[in-house]
Amino acid sequence: MAETGASPLPAIPPPAADRARDSRSPLARAERFVWLTARVLEQRLFAYHFRGGNPDPVEAALEAYRNEDGGYGHALDPDLRGPVSQPLHTACALRVLDAVGRCGGQRAERVCRYLTSVSTPDGALPVTRASRDGYPAAPFVPVDADPPGALLVTGPVVGLLHRNEVWHAWLFRATDFCWQAAESLLSPHPYEIEAAVAFLDGAPDRTRARAAADRLGRLVHERRLAVLDPAGLGTYPVPPDHAPGEYHFPHDYARDPRSLARAWFTDEEMTRSLDFLAAEQEDDGGWPVRRRRWAPVPALEVRARVTLDALRTLRAYGRPLA
């Protein structure tokens, strides 16, 4: 009989064949990529989403990007460098807080105060503020002396806040802006459509949201803005100002089966899209960045985020990862 207080027996390691099989799984390969290349924030997000991690370390890592004005900077979005708070960074911060269930209370109040301070006269958010103080940025990040409000940033932020039942005075005009923008897109950019979907998925008026989403879905099909058959990739047009190969797929619009954009595509089309996404995982375990690469470090940092997004999309649709 073992003595009281004796140390437990060491765990028996799994057979070598099982260890080898696990190391080849999409999740294990992605985990190695994240630990080799990602920032602390993405490492902790991976642990939270896929290893049962606690949200506290994620929030602690995110706090390093927050400034005294309530906004976020310090290249939280890797394509916009420098310490200065920017709406684009703050939108990224809200996505992180939402992902770990911390988008509410004083956190949301503090962020909304910052959003109010940087909004345009129509209540919307510009992608960047008028001045970046000379810090580097990707050439495709818009810069204007008098930056207009953009659905690209405002839509995801407003949809996310509504989904988390956040109420703030800033949201009233920003919501009106998003409705007007989402319902009037005629020659939309694919990223604008993704932003509109992010708004519509969280908008309180579900009947109006479904009607707006149906119209956008017809535009996506009419203008061939989604690759429905990856086997014929070369037959689809690349949108203006996109990098070669910067296509958009059904899973880019409907990252979750509960999204309104899921109704735009047949089961067969979505299956082909998810098959293509799963097959995109590269030899190093990460997923590629389809948009233009402009500097080595931002490209690597973006890859970690793209990899997490791919894993979460595949899991949301029930695809095996382990």
PDB file of N, CA and C in Angstrom, residues 93-188:
ATOM      1  N   ALA A  93      -8.999  46.078 -30.738  1.00  0.00           N
ATOM      2  CA  ALA A  93      -9.082  45.818 -29.301  1.00  0.00           C
ATOM      3  C   ALA A  93     -10.466  45.318 -28.913  1.00  0.00           C
ATOM      4  N   LEU A  94     -11.504  45.914 -29.485  1.00  0.00           N
ATOM      5  CA  LEU A  94     -12.864  45.475 -29.180  1.00  0.00           C
ATOM      6  C   LEU A  94     -13.101  44.042 -29.643  1.00  0.00           C
ATOM      7  N   ARG A  95     -12.529  43.663 -30.780  1.00  0.00           N
ATOM      8  CA  ARG A  95     -12.678  42.276 -31.242  1.00  0.00           C
ATOM      9  C   ARG A  95     -12.033  41.307 -30.258  1.00  0.00           C
ATOM     10  N   VAL A  96     -10.895  41.702 -29.699  1.00  0.00           N
ATOM     11  CA  VAL A  96     -10.236  40.843 -28.711  1.00  0.00           C
ATOM     12  C   VAL A  96     -11.098  40.724 -27.457  1.00  0.00           C
ATOM     13  N   LEU A  97     -11.587  41.851 -26.953  1.00  0.00           N
ATOM     14  CA  LEU A  97     -12.427  41.823 -25.755  1.00  0.00           C
ATOM     15  C   LEU A  97     -13.687  41.001 -25.988  1.00  0.00           C
ATOM     16  N   ASP A  98     -14.267  41.144 -27.172  1.00  0.00           N
ATOM     17  CA  ASP A  98     -15.453  40.355 -27.504  1.00  0.00           C
ATOM     18  C   ASP A  98     -15.123  38.868 -27.536  1.00  0.00           C
ATOM     19  N   ALA A  99     -13.972  38.523 -28.078  1.00  0.00           N
ATOM     20  CA  ALA A  99     -13.596  37.119 -28.219  1.00  0.00           C
ATOM     21  C   ALA A  99     -13.455  36.418 -26.874  1.00  0.00           C
ATOM     22  N   VAL A 100     -13.096  37.171 -25.828  1.00  0.00           N
ATOM     23  CA  VAL A 100     -12.894  36.560 -24.505  1.00  0.00           C
ATOM     24  C   VAL A 100     -14.011  36.927 -23.533  1.00  0.00           C
ATOM     25  N   GLY A 101     -15.108  37.494 -24.060  1.00  0.00           N
ATOM     26  CA  GLY A 101     -16.256  37.787 -23.216  1.00  0.00           C
ATOM     27  C   GLY A 101     -16.064  38.931 -22.249  1.00  0.00           C
ATOM     28  N   ARG A 102     -15.250  39.922 -22.627  1.00  0.00           N
ATOM     29  CA  ARG A 102     -14.970  41.043 -21.737  1.00  0.00           C
ATOM     30  C   ARG A 102     -15.396  42.383 -22.354  1.00  0.00           C
ATOM     31  N   CYS A 103     -16.298  42.356 -23.312  1.00  0.00           N
ATOM     32  CA  CYS A 103     -16.702  43.587 -23.990  1.00  0.00           C
ATOM     33  C   CYS A 103     -17.963  44.137 -23.339  1.00  0.00           C
ATOM     34  N   GLY A 104     -17.793  44.841 -22.250  1.00  0.00           N
ATOM     35  CA  GLY A 104     -18.932  45.383 -21.541  1.00  0.00           C
ATOM     36  C   GLY A 104     -18.477  46.205 -20.351  1.00  0.00           C
ATOM     37  N   GLY A 105     -19.424  46.765 -19.622  1.00  0.00           N
ATOM     38  CA  GLY A 105     -19.117  47.485 -18.400  1.00  0.00           C
ATOM     39  C   GLY A 105     -18.218  48.684 -18.621  1.00  0.00           C
ATOM     40  N   GLN A 106     -17.295  48.914 -17.678  1.00  0.00           N
ATOM     41  CA  GLN A 106     -16.401  50.064 -17.745  1.00  0.00           C
ATOM     42  C   GLN A 106     -15.463  49.991 -18.933  1.00  0.00           C
ATOM     43  N   ARG A 107     -15.116  48.795 -19.352  1.00  0.00           N
ATOM     44  CA  ARG A 107     -14.237  48.667 -20.523  1.00  0.00           C
ATOM     45  C   ARG A 107     -14.903  49.294 -21.742  1.00  0.00           C
ATOM     46  N   ALA A 108     -16.144  48.914 -21.991  1.00  0.00           N
ATOM     47  CA  ALA A 108     -16.850  49.446 -23.145  1.00  0.00           C
ATOM     48  C   ALA A 108     -17.104  50.943 -22.992  1.00  0.00           C
ATOM     49  N   GLU A 109     -17.418  51.388 -21.801  1.00  0.00           N
ATOM     50  CA  GLU A 109     -17.657  52.813 -21.563  1.00  0.00           C
ATOM     51  C   GLU A 109     -16.412  53.623 -21.885  1.00  0.00           C
ATOM     52  N   ARG A 110     -15.267  53.139 -21.453  1.00  0.00           N
ATOM     53  CA  ARG A 110     -14.007  53.840 -21.701  1.00  0.00           C
ATOM     54  C   ARG A 110     -13.711  53.916 -23.190  1.00  0.00           C
ATOM     55  N   VAL A 111     -13.934  52.812 -23.904  1.00  0.00           N
ATOM     56  CA  VAL A 111     -13.683  52.790 -25.345  1.00  0.00           C
ATOM     57  C   VAL A 111     -14.652  53.719 -26.066  1.00  0.00           C
ATOM     58  N   CYS A 112     -15.915  53.720 -25.664  1.00  0.00           N
ATOM     59  CA  CYS A 112     -16.908  54.571 -26.330  1.00  0.00           C
ATOM     60  C   CYS A 112     -16.592  56.052 -26.145  1.00  0.00           C
ATOM     61  N   ARG A 113     -16.009  56.411 -25.016  1.00  0.00           N
ATOM     62  CA  ARG A 113     -15.600  57.811 -24.838  1.00  0.00           C
ATOM     63  C   ARG A 113     -14.527  58.178 -25.849  1.00  0.00           C
ATOM     64  N   TYR A 114     -13.593  57.271 -26.066  1.00  0.00           N
ATOM     65  CA  TYR A 114     -12.563  57.529 -27.075  1.00  0.00           C
ATOM     66  C   TYR A 114     -13.194  57.609 -28.466  1.00  0.00           C
ATOM     67  N   LEU A 115     -14.092  56.685 -28.794  1.00  0.00           N
ATOM     68  CA  LEU A 115     -14.730  56.687 -30.111  1.00  0.00           C
ATOM     69  C   LEU A 115     -15.487  57.983 -30.350  1.00  0.00           C
ATOM     70  N   THR A 116     -16.142  58.505 -29.319  1.00  0.00           N
ATOM     71  CA  THR A 116     -16.843  59.776 -29.444  1.00  0.00           C
ATOM     72  C   THR A 116     -15.877  60.897 -29.808  1.00  0.00           C
ATOM     73  N   SER A 117     -14.699  60.869 -29.215  1.00  0.00           N
ATOM     74  CA  SER A 117     -13.730  61.952 -29.419  1.00  0.00           C
ATOM     75  C   SER A 117     -13.120  61.949 -30.810  1.00  0.00           C
ATOM     76  N   VAL A 118     -13.137  60.811 -31.510  1.00  0.00           N
ATOM     77  CA  VAL A 118     -12.492  60.738 -32.827  1.00  0.00           C
ATOM     78  C   VAL A 118     -13.499  60.582 -33.961  1.00  0.00           C
ATOM     79  N   SER A 119     -14.788  60.636 -33.669  1.00  0.00           N
ATOM     80  CA  SER A 119     -15.808  60.460 -34.705  1.00  0.00           C
ATOM     81  C   SER A 119     -15.861  61.658 -35.640  1.00  0.00           C
ATOM     82  N   THR A 120     -16.299  61.401 -36.846  1.00  0.00           N
ATOM     83  CA  THR A 120     -16.536  62.459 -37.821  1.00  0.00           C
ATOM     84  C   THR A 120     -17.884  63.125 -37.529  1.00  0.00           C
ATOM     85  N   PRO A 121     -18.203  64.249 -38.178  1.00  0.00           N
ATOM     86  CA  PRO A 121     -19.474  64.936 -37.896  1.00  0.00           C
ATOM     87  C   PRO A 121     -20.712  64.071 -38.102  1.00  0.00           C
ATOM     88  N   ASP A 122     -20.631  63.050 -38.968  1.00  0.00           N
ATOM     89  CA  ASP A 122     -21.801  62.184 -39.174  1.00  0.00           C
ATOM     90  C   ASP A 122     -21.865  61.034 -38.174  1.00  0.00           C
ATOM     91  N   GLY A 123     -20.974  61.066 -37.175  1.00  0.00           N
ATOM     92  CA  GLY A 123     -21.016  60.061 -36.119  1.00  0.00           C
ATOM     93  C   GLY A 123     -20.247  58.797 -36.409  1.00  0.00           C
ATOM     94  N   ALA A 124     -19.560  58.720 -37.540  1.00  0.00           N
ATOM     95  CA  ALA A 124     -18.837  57.514 -37.924  1.00  0.00           C
ATOM     96  C   ALA A 124     -17.369  57.599 -37.516  1.00  0.00           C
ATOM     97  N   LEU A 125     -16.670  56.504 -37.717  1.00  0.00           N
ATOM     98  CA  LEU A 125     -15.244  56.438 -37.400  1.00  0.00           C
ATOM     99  C   LEU A 125     -14.420  56.474 -38.680  1.00  0.00           C
ATOM    100  N   PRO A 126     -13.369  57.285 -38.724  1.00  0.00           N
ATOM    101  CA  PRO A 126     -12.407  57.166 -39.820  1.00  0.00           C
ATOM    102  C   PRO A 126     -11.515  55.952 -39.571  1.00  0.00           C
ATOM    103  N   VAL A 127     -10.857  55.472 -40.597  1.00  0.00           N
ATOM    104  CA  VAL A 127      -9.919  54.374 -40.400  1.00  0.00           C
ATOM    105  C   VAL A 127      -8.740  54.845 -39.553  1.00  0.00           C
ATOM    106  N   THR A 128      -8.238  56.044 -39.870  1.00  0.00           N
ATOM    107  CA  THR A 128      -7.152  56.648 -39.101  1.00  0.00           C
ATOM    108  C   THR A 128      -7.509  58.097 -38.799  1.00  0.00           C
ATOM    109  N   ARG A 129      -6.851  58.641 -37.809  1.00  0.00           N
ATOM    110  CA  ARG A 129      -6.998  60.068 -37.540  1.00  0.00           C
ATOM    111  C   ARG A 129      -6.216  60.853 -38.582  1.00  0.00           C
ATOM    112  N   ALA A 130      -6.423  62.154 -38.601  1.00  0.00           N
ATOM    113  CA  ALA A 130      -5.826  62.994 -39.634  1.00  0.00           C
ATOM    114  C   ALA A 130      -4.306  62.942 -39.605  1.00  0.00           C
ATOM    115  N   SER A 131      -3.717  62.817 -38.433  1.00  0.00           N
ATOM    116  CA  SER A 131      -2.260  62.823 -38.328  1.00  0.00           C
ATOM    117  C   SER A 131      -1.771  61.496 -37.777  1.00  0.00           C
ATOM    118  N   ARG A 132      -0.753  60.942 -38.427  1.00  0.00           N
ATOM    119  CA  ARG A 132      -0.124  59.738 -37.903  1.00  0.00           C
ATOM    120  C   ARG A 132       1.273  60.071 -37.400  1.00  0.00           C
ATOM    121  N   ASP A 133       1.630  61.342 -37.402  1.00  0.00           N
ATOM    122  CA  ASP A 133       2.926  61.785 -36.880  1.00  0.00           C
ATOM    123  C   ASP A 133       4.098  61.099 -37.564  1.00  0.00           C
ATOM    124  N   GLY A 134       3.923  60.717 -38.810  1.00  0.00           N
ATOM    125  CA  GLY A 134       5.030  60.168 -39.577  1.00  0.00           C
ATOM    126  C   GLY A 134       5.367  58.715 -39.312  1.00  0.00           C
ATOM    127  N   TYR A 135       4.568  58.005 -38.528  1.00  0.00           N
ATOM    128  CA  TYR A 135       4.871  56.595 -38.269  1.00  0.00           C
ATOM    129  C   TYR A 135       4.534  55.757 -39.501  1.00  0.00           C
ATOM    130  N   PRO A 136       5.268  54.673 -39.726  1.00  0.00           N
ATOM    131  CA  PRO A 136       5.031  53.861 -40.926  1.00  0.00           C
ATOM    132  C   PRO A 136       3.642  53.229 -40.923  1.00  0.00           C
ATOM    133  N   ALA A 137       3.139  53.013 -42.122  1.00  0.00           N
ATOM    134  CA  ALA A 137       1.850  52.340 -42.295  1.00  0.00           C
ATOM    135  C   ALA A 137       1.827  51.678 -43.661  1.00  0.00           C
ATOM    136  N   ALA A 138       1.001  50.667 -43.775  1.00  0.00           N
ATOM    137  CA  ALA A 138       0.843  49.989 -45.060  1.00  0.00           C
ATOM    138  C   ALA A 138       0.313  50.966 -46.100  1.00  0.00           C
ATOM    139  N   PRO A 139       0.731  50.844 -47.350  1.00  0.00           N
ATOM    140  CA  PRO A 139       0.281  51.777 -48.388  1.00  0.00           C
ATOM    141  C   PRO A 139      -1.219  51.697 -48.648  1.00  0.00           C
ATOM    142  N   PHE A 140      -1.864  50.596 -48.258  1.00  0.00           N
ATOM    143  CA  PHE A 140      -3.301  50.479 -48.494  1.00  0.00           C
ATOM    144  C   PHE A 140      -4.135  50.989 -47.315  1.00  0.00           C
ATOM    145  N   VAL A 141      -3.501  51.475 -46.248  1.00  0.00           N
ATOM    146  CA  VAL A 141      -4.245  52.096 -45.151  1.00  0.00           C
ATOM    147  C   VAL A 141      -4.541  53.537 -45.549  1.00  0.00           C
ATOM    148  N   PRO A 142      -5.809  53.939 -45.647  1.00  0.00           N
ATOM    149  CA  PRO A 142      -6.133  55.273 -46.150  1.00  0.00           C
ATOM    150  C   PRO A 142      -5.684  56.376 -45.207  1.00  0.00           C
ATOM    151  N   VAL A 143      -5.136  57.425 -45.778  1.00  0.00           N
ATOM    152  CA  VAL A 143      -4.683  58.591 -45.027  1.00  0.00           C
ATOM    153  C   VAL A 143      -5.223  59.835 -45.717  1.00  0.00           C
ATOM    154  N   ASP A 144      -5.930  60.661 -44.968  1.00  0.00           N
ATOM    155  CA  ASP A 144      -6.481  61.897 -45.517  1.00  0.00           C
ATOM    156  C   ASP A 144      -6.275  63.018 -44.510  1.00  0.00           C
ATOM    157  N   ALA A 145      -6.147  64.232 -45.021  1.00  0.00           N
ATOM    158  CA  ALA A 145      -6.032  65.381 -44.127  1.00  0.00           C
ATOM    159  C   ALA A 145      -7.317  65.570 -43.323  1.00  0.00           C
ATOM    160  N   ASP A 146      -8.453  65.300 -43.957  1.00  0.00           N
ATOM    161  CA  ASP A 146      -9.738  65.390 -43.288  1.00  0.00           C
ATOM    162  C   ASP A 146     -10.455  64.052 -43.489  1.00  0.00           C
ATOM    163  N   PRO A 147     -10.125  63.041 -42.693  1.00  0.00           N
ATOM    164  CA  PRO A 147     -10.573  61.672 -42.975  1.00  0.00           C
ATOM    165  C   PRO A 147     -12.083  61.520 -42.835  1.00  0.00           C
ATOM    166  N   PRO A 148     -12.728  60.887 -43.805  1.00  0.00           N
ATOM    167  CA  PRO A 148     -14.172  60.670 -43.722  1.00  0.00           C
ATOM    168  C   PRO A 148     -14.492  59.472 -42.835  1.00  0.00           C
ATOM    169  N   GLY A 149     -15.748  59.402 -42.415  1.00  0.00           N
ATOM    170  CA  GLY A 149     -16.197  58.208 -41.721  1.00  0.00           C
ATOM    171  C   GLY A 149     -16.202  57.020 -42.658  1.00  0.00           C
ATOM    172  N   ALA A 150     -15.885  55.842 -42.135  1.00  0.00           N
ATOM    173  CA  ALA A 150     -15.741  54.654 -42.978  1.00  0.00           C
ATOM    174  C   ALA A 150     -16.528  53.488 -42.399  1.00  0.00           C
ATOM    175  N   LEU A 151     -17.336  52.863 -43.250  1.00  0.00           N
ATOM    176  CA  LEU A 151     -18.038  51.652 -42.842  1.00  0.00           C
ATOM    177  C   LEU A 151     -17.042  50.559 -42.460  1.00  0.00           C
ATOM    178  N   LEU A 152     -15.874  50.589 -43.094  1.00  0.00           N
ATOM    179  CA  LEU A 152     -14.853  49.566 -42.871  1.00  0.00           C
ATOM    180  C   LEU A 152     -14.519  49.389 -41.392  1.00  0.00           C
ATOM    181  N   VAL A 153     -14.488  50.492 -40.640  1.00  0.00           N
ATOM    182  CA  VAL A 153     -14.207  50.435 -39.207  1.00  0.00           C
ATOM    183  C   VAL A 153     -15.485  50.551 -38.393  1.00  0.00           C
ATOM    184  N   THR A 154     -16.371  51.447 -38.790  1.00  0.00           N
ATOM    185  CA  THR A 154     -17.566  51.717 -37.993  1.00  0.00           C
ATOM    186  C   THR A 154     -18.488  50.505 -37.934  1.00  0.00           C
ATOM    187  N   GLY A 155     -18.672  49.810 -39.051  1.00  0.00           N
ATOM    188  CA  GLY A 155     -19.593  48.672 -39.086  1.00  0.00           C
ATOM    189  C   GLY A 155     -19.262  47.585 -38.084  1.00  0.00           C
ATOM    190  N   PRO A 156     -18.032  47.047 -38.099  1.00  0.00           N
ATOM    191  CA  PRO A 156     -17.698  46.001 -37.126  1.00  0.00           C
ATOM    192  C   PRO A 156     -17.792  46.466 -35.683  1.00  0.00           C
ATOM    193  N   VAL A 157     -17.390  47.724 -35.407  1.00  0.00           N
ATOM    194  CA  VAL A 157     -17.444  48.229 -34.040  1.00  0.00           C
ATOM    195  C   VAL A 157     -18.889  48.328 -33.557  1.00  0.00           C
ATOM    196  N   VAL A 158     -19.754  48.919 -34.363  1.00  0.00           N
ATOM    197  CA  VAL A 158     -21.145  49.106 -33.950  1.00  0.00           C
ATOM    198  C   VAL A 158     -21.856  47.758 -33.813  1.00  0.00           C
ATOM    199  N   GLY A 159     -21.631  46.855 -34.758  1.00  0.00           N
ATOM    200  CA  GLY A 159     -22.261  45.539 -34.663  1.00  0.00           C
ATOM    201  C   GLY A 159     -21.821  44.786 -33.428  1.00  0.00           C
ATOM    202  N   LEU A 160     -20.546  44.873 -33.110  1.00  0.00           N
ATOM    203  CA  LEU A 160     -20.008  44.183 -31.938  1.00  0.00           C
ATOM    204  C   LEU A 160     -20.591  44.754 -30.646  1.00  0.00           C
ATOM    205  N   LEU A 161     -20.682  46.074 -30.543  1.00  0.00           N
ATOM    206  CA  LEU A 161     -21.226  46.691 -29.338  1.00  0.00           C
ATOM    207  C   LEU A 161     -22.704  46.350 -29.155  1.00  0.00           C
ATOM    208  N   HIS A 162     -23.460  46.347 -30.251  1.00  0.00           N
ATOM    209  CA  HIS A 162     -24.862  45.950 -30.141  1.00  0.00           C
ATOM    210  C   HIS A 162     -24.986  44.493 -29.712  1.00  0.00           C
ATOM    211  N   ARG A 163     -24.160  43.637 -30.264  1.00  0.00           N
ATOM    212  CA  ARG A 163     -24.235  42.215 -29.911  1.00  0.00           C
ATOM    213  C   ARG A 163     -23.955  41.990 -28.427  1.00  0.00           C
ATOM    214  N   ASN A 164     -23.118  42.858 -27.853  1.00  0.00           N
ATOM    215  CA  ASN A 164     -22.798  42.751 -26.428  1.00  0.00           C
ATOM    216  C   ASN A 164     -23.728  43.604 -25.561  1.00  0.00           C
ATOM    217  N   GLU A 165     -24.797  44.121 -26.179  1.00  0.00           N
ATOM    218  CA  GLU A 165     -25.813  44.906 -25.470  1.00  0.00           C
ATOM    219  C   GLU A 165     -25.198  46.108 -24.747  1.00  0.00           C
ATOM    220  N   VAL A 166     -24.248  46.745 -25.421  1.00  0.00           N
ATOM    221  CA  VAL A 166     -23.659  47.981 -24.915  1.00  0.00           C
ATOM    222  C   VAL A 166     -24.513  49.143 -25.401  1.00  0.00           C
ATOM    223  N   TRP A 167     -24.843  50.061 -24.506  1.00  0.00           N
ATOM    224  CA  TRP A 167     -25.619  51.243 -24.893  1.00  0.00           C
ATOM    225  C   TRP A 167     -24.848  52.488 -24.489  1.00  0.00           C
ATOM    226  N   HIS A 168     -24.625  53.343 -25.464  1.00  0.00           N
ATOM    227  CA  HIS A 168     -23.879  54.579 -25.241  1.00  0.00           C
ATOM    228  C   HIS A 168     -24.397  55.609 -26.240  1.00  0.00           C
ATOM    229  N   ALA A 169     -24.358  56.865 -25.855  1.00  0.00           N
ATOM    230  CA  ALA A 169     -24.888  57.921 -26.731  1.00  0.00           C
ATOM    231  C   ALA A 169     -24.230  57.910 -28.102  1.00  0.00           C
ATOM    232  N   TRP A 170     -22.933  57.565 -28.159  1.00  0.00           N
ATOM    233  CA  TRP A 170     -22.236  57.549 -29.449  1.00  0.00           C
ATOM    234  C   TRP A 170     -22.894  56.589 -30.435  1.00  0.00           C
ATOM    235  N   LEU A 171     -23.496  55.519 -29.936  1.00  0.00           N
ATOM    236  CA  LEU A 171     -24.021  54.479 -30.817  1.00  0.00           C
ATOM    237  C   LEU A 171     -25.210  54.943 -31.661  1.00  0.00           C
ATOM    238  N   PHE A 172     -25.970  55.929 -31.211  1.00  0.00           N
ATOM    239  CA  PHE A 172     -27.170  56.311 -31.946  1.00  0.00           C
ATOM    240  C   PHE A 172     -26.828  56.819 -33.342  1.00  0.00           C
ATOM    241  N   ARG A 173     -25.946  57.809 -33.437  1.00  0.00           N
ATOM    242  CA  ARG A 173     -25.591  58.359 -34.752  1.00  0.00           C
ATOM    243  C   ARG A 173     -24.742  57.363 -35.542  1.00  0.00           C
ATOM    244  N   ALA A 174     -23.862  56.638 -34.850  1.00  0.00           N
ATOM    245  CA  ALA A 174     -23.026  55.660 -35.551  1.00  0.00           C
ATOM    246  C   ALA A 174     -23.880  54.551 -36.166  1.00  0.00           C
ATOM    247  N   THR A 175     -24.929  54.149 -35.461  1.00  0.00           N
ATOM    248  CA  THR A 175     -25.830  53.123 -35.998  1.00  0.00           C
ATOM    249  C   THR A 175     -26.572  53.641 -37.227  1.00  0.00           C
ATOM    250  N   ASP A 176     -27.041  54.879 -37.159  1.00  0.00           N
ATOM    251  CA  ASP A 176     -27.701  55.476 -38.334  1.00  0.00           C
ATOM    252  C   ASP A 176     -26.755  55.505 -39.533  1.00  0.00           C
ATOM    253  N   PHE A 177     -25.491  55.854 -39.290  1.00  0.00           N
ATOM    254  CA  PHE A 177     -24.502  55.870 -40.376  1.00  0.00           C
ATOM    255  C   PHE A 177     -24.369  54.481 -40.991  1.00  0.00           C
ATOM    256  N   CYS A 178     -24.293  53.459 -40.150  1.00  0.00           N
ATOM    257  CA  CYS A 178     -24.103  52.097 -40.658  1.00  0.00           C
ATOM    258  C   CYS A 178     -25.302  51.618 -41.459  1.00  0.00           C
ATOM    259  N   TRP A 179     -26.507  51.928 -40.994  1.00  0.00           N
ATOM    260  CA  TRP A 179     -27.686  51.553 -41.773  1.00  0.00           C
ATOM    261  C   TRP A 179     -27.654  52.208 -43.150  1.00  0.00           C
ATOM    262  N   GLN A 180     -27.384  53.501 -43.165  1.00  0.00           N
ATOM    263  CA  GLN A 180     -27.365  54.211 -44.441  1.00  0.00           C
ATOM    264  C   GLN A 180     -26.304  53.637 -45.370  1.00  0.00           C
ATOM    265  N   ALA A 181     -25.122  53.363 -44.824  1.00  0.00           N
ATOM    266  CA  ALA A 181     -24.037  52.840 -45.653  1.00  0.00           C
ATOM    267  C   ALA A 181     -24.340  51.431 -46.141  1.00  0.00           C
ATOM    268  N   ALA A 182     -24.816  50.567 -45.255  1.00  0.00           N
ATOM    269  CA  ALA A 182     -25.065  49.170 -45.620  1.00  0.00           C
ATOM    270  C   ALA A 182     -26.187  49.052 -46.641  1.00  0.00           C
ATOM    271  N   GLU A 183     -27.181  49.935 -46.563  1.00  0.00           N
ATOM    272  CA  GLU A 183     -28.340  49.837 -47.448  1.00  0.00           C
ATOM    273  C   GLU A 183     -28.154  50.584 -48.761  1.00  0.00           C
ATOM    274  N   SER A 184     -27.028  51.293 -48.908  1.00  0.00           N
ATOM    275  CA  SER A 184     -26.845  52.081 -50.130  1.00  0.00           C
ATOM    276  C   SER A 184     -25.624  51.660 -50.940  1.00  0.00           C
ATOM    277  N   LEU A 185     -24.903  50.635 -50.506  1.00  0.00           N
ATOM    278  CA  LEU A 185     -23.749  50.167 -51.274  1.00  0.00           C
ATOM    279  C   LEU A 185     -24.209  49.703 -52.649  1.00  0.00           C
ATOM    280  N   LEU A 186     -23.608  50.270 -53.694  1.00  0.00           N
ATOM    281  CA  LEU A 186     -23.967  49.900 -55.061  1.00  0.00           C
ATOM    282  C   LEU A 186     -22.814  49.249 -55.799  1.00  0.00           C
ATOM    283  N   SER A 187     -21.610  49.771 -55.616  1.00  0.00           N
ATOM    284  CA  SER A 187     -20.410  49.173 -56.215  1.00  0.00           C
ATOM    285  C   SER A 187     -19.441  48.843 -55.079  1.00  0.00           C
ATOM    286  N   PRO A 188     -19.812  47.876 -54.272  1.00  0.00           N
ATOM    287  CA  PRO A 188     -19.086  47.673 -53.017  1.00  0.00           C
ATOM    288  C   PRO A 188     -17.736  46.990 -53.197  1.00  0.00           C
TER     289      PRO A 188
END
